mmCIF file of N, CA and C in Angstrom:
data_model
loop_
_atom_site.group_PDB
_atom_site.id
_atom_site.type_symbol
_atom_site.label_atom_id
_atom_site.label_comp_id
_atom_site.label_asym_id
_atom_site.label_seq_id
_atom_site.Cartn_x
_atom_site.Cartn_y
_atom_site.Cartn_z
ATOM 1 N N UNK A 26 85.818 117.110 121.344
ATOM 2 C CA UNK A 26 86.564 115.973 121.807
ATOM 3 C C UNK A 26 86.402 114.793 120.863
ATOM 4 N N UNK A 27 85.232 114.390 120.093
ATOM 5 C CA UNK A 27 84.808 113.578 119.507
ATOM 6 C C UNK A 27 85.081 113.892 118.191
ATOM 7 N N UNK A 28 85.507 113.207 117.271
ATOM 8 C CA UNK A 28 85.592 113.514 115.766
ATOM 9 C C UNK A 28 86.507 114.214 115.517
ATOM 10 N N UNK A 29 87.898 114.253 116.335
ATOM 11 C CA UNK A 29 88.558 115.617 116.216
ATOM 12 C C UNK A 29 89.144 114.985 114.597
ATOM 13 N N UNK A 30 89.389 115.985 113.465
ATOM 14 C CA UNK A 30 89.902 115.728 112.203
ATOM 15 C C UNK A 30 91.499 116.093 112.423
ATOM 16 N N UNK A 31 92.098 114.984 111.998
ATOM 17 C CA UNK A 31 93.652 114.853 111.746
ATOM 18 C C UNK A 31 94.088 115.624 110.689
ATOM 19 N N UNK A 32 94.453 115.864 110.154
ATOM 20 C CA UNK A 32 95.159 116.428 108.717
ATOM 21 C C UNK A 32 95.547 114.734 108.368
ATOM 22 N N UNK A 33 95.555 114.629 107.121
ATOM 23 C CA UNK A 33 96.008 113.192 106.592
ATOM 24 C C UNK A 33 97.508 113.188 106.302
ATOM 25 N N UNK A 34 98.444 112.493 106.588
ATOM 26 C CA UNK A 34 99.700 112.158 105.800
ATOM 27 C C UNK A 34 99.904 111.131 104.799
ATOM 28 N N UNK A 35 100.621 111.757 104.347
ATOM 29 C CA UNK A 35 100.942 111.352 103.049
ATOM 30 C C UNK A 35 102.571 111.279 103.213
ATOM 31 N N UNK A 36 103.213 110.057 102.813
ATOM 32 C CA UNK A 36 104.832 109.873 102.560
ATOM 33 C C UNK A 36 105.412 110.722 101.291
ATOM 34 N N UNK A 37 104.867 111.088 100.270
ATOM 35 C CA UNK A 37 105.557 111.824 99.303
ATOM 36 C C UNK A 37 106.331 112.723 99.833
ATOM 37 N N UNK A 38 106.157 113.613 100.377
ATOM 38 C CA UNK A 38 106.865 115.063 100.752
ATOM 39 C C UNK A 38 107.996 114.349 101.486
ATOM 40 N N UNK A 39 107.789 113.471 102.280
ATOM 41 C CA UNK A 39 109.130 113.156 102.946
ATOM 42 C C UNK A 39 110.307 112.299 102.407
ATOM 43 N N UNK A 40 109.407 111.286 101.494
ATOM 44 C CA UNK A 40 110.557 110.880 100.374
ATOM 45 C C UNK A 40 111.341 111.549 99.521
ATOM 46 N N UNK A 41 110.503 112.527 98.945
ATOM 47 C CA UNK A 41 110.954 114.018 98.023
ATOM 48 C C UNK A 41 111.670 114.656 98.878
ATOM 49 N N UNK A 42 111.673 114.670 100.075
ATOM 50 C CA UNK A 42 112.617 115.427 100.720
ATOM 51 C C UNK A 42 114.044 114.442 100.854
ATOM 52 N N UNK A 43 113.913 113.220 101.581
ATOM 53 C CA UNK A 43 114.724 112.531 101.548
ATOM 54 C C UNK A 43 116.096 112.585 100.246
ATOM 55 N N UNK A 44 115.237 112.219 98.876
ATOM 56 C CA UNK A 44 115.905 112.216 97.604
ATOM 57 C C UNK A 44 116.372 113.507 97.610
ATOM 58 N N UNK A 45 115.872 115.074 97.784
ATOM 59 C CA UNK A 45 116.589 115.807 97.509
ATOM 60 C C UNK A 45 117.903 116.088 98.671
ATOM 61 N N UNK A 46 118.200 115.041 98.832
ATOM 62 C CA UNK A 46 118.742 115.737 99.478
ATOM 63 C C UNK A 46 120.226 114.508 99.742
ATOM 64 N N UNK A 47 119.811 113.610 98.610
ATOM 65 C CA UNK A 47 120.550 112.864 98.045
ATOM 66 C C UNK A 47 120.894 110.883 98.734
ATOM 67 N N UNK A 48 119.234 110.839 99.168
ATOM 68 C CA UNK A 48 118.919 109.387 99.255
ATOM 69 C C UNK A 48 119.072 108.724 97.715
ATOM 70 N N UNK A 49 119.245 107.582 97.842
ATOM 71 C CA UNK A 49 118.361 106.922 96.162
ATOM 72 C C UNK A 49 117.345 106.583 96.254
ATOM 73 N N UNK A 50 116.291 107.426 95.291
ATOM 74 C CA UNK A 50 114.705 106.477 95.570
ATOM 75 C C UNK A 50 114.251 105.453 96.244
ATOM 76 N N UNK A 51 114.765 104.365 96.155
ATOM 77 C CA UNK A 51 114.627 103.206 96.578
ATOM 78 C C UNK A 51 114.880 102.919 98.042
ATOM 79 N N UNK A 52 115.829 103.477 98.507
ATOM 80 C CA UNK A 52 116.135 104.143 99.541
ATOM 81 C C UNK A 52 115.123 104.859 100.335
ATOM 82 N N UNK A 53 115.051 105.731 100.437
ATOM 83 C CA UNK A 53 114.060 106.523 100.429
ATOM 84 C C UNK A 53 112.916 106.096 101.017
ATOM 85 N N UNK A 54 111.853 104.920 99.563
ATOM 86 C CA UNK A 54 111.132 104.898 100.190
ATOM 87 C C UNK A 54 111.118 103.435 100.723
ATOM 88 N N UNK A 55 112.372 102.589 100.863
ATOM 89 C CA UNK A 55 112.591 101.559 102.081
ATOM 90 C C UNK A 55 112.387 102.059 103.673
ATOM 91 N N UNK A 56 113.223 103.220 103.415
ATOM 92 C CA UNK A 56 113.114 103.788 104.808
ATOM 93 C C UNK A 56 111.257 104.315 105.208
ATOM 94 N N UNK A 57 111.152 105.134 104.582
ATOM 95 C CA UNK A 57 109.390 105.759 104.752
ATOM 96 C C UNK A 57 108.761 104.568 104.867
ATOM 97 N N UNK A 58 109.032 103.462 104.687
ATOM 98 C CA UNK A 58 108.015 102.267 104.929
ATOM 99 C C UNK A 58 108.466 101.602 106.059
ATOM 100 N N UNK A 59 109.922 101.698 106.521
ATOM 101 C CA UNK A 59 110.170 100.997 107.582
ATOM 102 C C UNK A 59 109.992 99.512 107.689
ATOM 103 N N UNK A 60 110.509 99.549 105.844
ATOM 104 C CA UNK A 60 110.632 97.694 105.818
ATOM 105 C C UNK A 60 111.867 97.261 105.223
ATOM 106 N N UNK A 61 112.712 96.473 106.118
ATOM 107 C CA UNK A 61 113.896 96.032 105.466
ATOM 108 C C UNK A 61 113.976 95.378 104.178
ATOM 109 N N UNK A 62 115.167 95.692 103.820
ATOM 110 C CA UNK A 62 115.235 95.031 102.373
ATOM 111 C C UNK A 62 115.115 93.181 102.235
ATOM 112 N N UNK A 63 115.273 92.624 103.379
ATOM 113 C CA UNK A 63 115.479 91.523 103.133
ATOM 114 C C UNK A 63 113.865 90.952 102.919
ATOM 115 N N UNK A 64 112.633 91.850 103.971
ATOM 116 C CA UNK A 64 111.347 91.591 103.812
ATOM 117 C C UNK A 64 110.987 92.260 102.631
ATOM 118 N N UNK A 65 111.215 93.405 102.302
ATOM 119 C CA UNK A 65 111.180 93.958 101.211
ATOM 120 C C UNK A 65 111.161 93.015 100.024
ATOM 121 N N UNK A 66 112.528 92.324 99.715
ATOM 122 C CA UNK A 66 112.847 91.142 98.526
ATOM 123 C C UNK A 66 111.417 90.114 99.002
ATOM 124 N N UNK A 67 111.457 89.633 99.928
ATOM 125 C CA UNK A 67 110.079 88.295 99.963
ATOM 126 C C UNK A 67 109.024 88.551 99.870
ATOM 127 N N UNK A 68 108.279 90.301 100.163
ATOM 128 C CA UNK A 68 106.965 90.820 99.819
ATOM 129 C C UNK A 68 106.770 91.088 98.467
ATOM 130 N N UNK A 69 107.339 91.244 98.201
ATOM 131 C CA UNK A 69 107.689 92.120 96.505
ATOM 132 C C UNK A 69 108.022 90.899 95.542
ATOM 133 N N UNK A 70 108.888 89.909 95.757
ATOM 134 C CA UNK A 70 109.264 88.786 94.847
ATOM 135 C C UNK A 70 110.613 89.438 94.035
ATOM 136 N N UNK A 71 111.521 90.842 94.595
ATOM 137 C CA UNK A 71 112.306 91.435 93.903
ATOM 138 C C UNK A 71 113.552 90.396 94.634
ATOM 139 N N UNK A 72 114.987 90.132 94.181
ATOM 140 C CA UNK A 72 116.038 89.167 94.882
ATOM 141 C C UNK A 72 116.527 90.389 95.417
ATOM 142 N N UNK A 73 117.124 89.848 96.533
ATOM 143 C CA UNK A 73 118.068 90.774 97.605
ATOM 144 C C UNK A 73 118.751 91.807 96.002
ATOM 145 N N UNK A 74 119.535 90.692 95.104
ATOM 146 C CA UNK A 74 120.268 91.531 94.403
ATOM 147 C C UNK A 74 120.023 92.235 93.400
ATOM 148 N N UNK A 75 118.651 91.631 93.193
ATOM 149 C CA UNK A 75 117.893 92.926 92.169
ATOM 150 C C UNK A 75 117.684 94.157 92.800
ATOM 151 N N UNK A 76 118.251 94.078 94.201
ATOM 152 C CA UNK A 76 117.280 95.432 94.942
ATOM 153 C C UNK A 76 118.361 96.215 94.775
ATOM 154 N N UNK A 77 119.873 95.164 95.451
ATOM 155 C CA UNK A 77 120.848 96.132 95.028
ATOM 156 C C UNK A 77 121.130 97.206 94.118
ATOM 157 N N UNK A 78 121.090 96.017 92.819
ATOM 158 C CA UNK A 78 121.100 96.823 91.487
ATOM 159 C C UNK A 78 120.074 97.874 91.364
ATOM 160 N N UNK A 79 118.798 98.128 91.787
ATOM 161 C CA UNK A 79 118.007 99.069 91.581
ATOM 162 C C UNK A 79 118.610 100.008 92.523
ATOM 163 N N UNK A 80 118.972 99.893 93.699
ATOM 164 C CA UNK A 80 119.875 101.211 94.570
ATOM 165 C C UNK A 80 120.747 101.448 94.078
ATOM 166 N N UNK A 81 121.684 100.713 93.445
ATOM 167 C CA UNK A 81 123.094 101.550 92.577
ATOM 168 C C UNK A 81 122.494 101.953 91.743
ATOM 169 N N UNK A 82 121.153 102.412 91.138
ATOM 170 C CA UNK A 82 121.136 102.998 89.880
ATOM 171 C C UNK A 82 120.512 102.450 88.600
ATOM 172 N N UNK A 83 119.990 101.008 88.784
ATOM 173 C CA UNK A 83 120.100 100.248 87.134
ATOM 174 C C UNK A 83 118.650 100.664 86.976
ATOM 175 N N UNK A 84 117.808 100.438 85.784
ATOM 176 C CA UNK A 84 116.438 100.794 85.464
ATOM 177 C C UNK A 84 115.931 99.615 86.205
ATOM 178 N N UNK A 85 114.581 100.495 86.410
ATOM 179 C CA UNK A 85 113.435 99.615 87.011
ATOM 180 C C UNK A 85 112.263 99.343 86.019
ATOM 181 N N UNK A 86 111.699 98.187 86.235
ATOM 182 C CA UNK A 86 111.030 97.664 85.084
ATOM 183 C C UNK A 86 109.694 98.224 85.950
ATOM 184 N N UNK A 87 108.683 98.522 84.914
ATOM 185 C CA UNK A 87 107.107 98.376 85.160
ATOM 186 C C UNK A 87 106.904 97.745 86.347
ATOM 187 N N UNK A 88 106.949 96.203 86.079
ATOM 188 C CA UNK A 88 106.854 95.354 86.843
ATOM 189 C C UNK A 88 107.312 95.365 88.391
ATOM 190 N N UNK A 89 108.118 95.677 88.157
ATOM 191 C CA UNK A 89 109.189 95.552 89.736
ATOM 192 C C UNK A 89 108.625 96.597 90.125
ATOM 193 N N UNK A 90 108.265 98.248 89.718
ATOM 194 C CA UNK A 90 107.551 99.601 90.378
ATOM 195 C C UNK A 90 106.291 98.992 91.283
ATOM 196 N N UNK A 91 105.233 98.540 90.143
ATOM 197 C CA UNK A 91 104.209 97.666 90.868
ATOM 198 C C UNK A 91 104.796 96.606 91.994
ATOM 199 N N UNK A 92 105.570 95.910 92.042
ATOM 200 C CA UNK A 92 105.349 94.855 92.931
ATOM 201 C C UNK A 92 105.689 95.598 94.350
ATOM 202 N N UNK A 93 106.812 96.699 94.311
ATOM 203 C CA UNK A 93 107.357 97.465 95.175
ATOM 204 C C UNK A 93 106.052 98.636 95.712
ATOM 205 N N UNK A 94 105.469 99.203 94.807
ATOM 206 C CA UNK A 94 104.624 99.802 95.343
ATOM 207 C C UNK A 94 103.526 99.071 95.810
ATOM 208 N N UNK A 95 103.195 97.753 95.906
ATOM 209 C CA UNK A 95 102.190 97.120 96.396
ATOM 210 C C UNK A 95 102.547 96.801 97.743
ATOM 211 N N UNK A 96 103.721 96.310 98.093
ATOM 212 C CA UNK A 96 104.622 96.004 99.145
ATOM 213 C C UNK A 96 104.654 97.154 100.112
ATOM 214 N N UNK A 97 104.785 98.519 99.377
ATOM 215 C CA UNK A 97 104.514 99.321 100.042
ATOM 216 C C UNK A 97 103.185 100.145 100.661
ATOM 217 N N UNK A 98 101.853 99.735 99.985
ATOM 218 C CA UNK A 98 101.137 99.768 99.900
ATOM 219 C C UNK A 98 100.373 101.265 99.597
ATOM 220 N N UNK A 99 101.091 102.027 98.608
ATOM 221 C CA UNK A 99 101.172 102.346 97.538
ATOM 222 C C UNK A 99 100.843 103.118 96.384
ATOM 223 N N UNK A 100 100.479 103.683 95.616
ATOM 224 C CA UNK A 100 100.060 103.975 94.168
ATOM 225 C C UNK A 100 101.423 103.459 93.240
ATOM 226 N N UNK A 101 101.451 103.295 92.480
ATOM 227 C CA UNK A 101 102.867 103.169 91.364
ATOM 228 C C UNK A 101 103.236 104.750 90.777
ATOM 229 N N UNK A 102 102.325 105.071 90.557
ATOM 230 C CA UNK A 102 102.051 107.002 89.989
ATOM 231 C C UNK A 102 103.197 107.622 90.868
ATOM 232 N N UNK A 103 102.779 107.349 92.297
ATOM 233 C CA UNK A 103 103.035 107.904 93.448
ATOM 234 C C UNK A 103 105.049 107.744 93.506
ATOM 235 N N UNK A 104 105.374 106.762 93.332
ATOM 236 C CA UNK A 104 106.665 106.134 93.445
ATOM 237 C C UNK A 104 107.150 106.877 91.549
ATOM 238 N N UNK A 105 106.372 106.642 90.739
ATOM 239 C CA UNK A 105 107.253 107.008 89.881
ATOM 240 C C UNK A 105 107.367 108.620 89.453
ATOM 241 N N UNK A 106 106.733 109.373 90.370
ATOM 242 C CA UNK A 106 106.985 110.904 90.617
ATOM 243 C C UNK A 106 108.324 110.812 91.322
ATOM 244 N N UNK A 107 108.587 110.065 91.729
ATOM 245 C CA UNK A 107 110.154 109.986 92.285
ATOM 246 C C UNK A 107 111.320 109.421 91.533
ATOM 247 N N UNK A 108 110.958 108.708 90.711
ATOM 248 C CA UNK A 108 112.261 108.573 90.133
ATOM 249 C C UNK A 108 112.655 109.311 89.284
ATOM 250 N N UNK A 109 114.257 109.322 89.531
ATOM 251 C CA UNK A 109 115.597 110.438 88.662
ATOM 252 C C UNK A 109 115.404 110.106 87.331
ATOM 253 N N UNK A 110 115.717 110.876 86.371
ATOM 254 C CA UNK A 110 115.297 110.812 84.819
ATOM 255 C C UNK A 110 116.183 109.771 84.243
ATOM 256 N N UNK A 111 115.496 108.873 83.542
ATOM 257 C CA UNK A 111 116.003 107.654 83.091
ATOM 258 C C UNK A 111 116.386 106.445 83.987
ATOM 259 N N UNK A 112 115.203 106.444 85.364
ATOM 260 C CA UNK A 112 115.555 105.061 86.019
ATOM 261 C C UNK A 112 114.331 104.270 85.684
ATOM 262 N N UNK A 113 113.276 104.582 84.537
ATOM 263 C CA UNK A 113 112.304 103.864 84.249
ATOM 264 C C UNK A 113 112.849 102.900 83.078
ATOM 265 N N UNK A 114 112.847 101.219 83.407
ATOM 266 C CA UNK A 114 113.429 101.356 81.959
ATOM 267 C C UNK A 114 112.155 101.051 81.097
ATOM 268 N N UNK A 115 112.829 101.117 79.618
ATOM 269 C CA UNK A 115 111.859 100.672 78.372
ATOM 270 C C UNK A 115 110.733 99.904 78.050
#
């Protein structure tokens, strides 16, 4: 009764599922966090319309991965096993 052990979760598998199945990353893991974009933009310091642009597709900087994965609370590693080839930019 005491100490019973949980199995741990982890959001990857369900974001990875999400994306395959044709979320956009960002997407994805807005939803798995269950934080709107508008709190999303004021935790993170990303603008409503930078977020946009990162859901249609545009590269994501270093910077913005970290602030988003902190917001989410996180690894950055973790989030950038998810992104589609060539949404990291330079």
């Amino acid at each position: 009764m005491f100490g019973v052990e949980r199995p741990h979760w982890h959001p990857l598998p369900a974001v990875a599922q999400a994306i395959a199945t044709g979320e956009p990353w960002l997407l994805a893991w807005a939803l798995q966090s269950a934080i709107p974009y508008r709190l999303l933009a004021q935790k993170s310091g990303i603008s409503d319309a930078r977020l946009d642009e990162l859901y249609r597709g545009a590269p994501v900087s270093r910077a913005e991965l970290a602030a988003l994965a902190a917001t989410w609370k996180i690894e950055v590693e973790q989030v950038m096993l998810t992104l589609p080839a060539g949404a990291l930019a330079e």
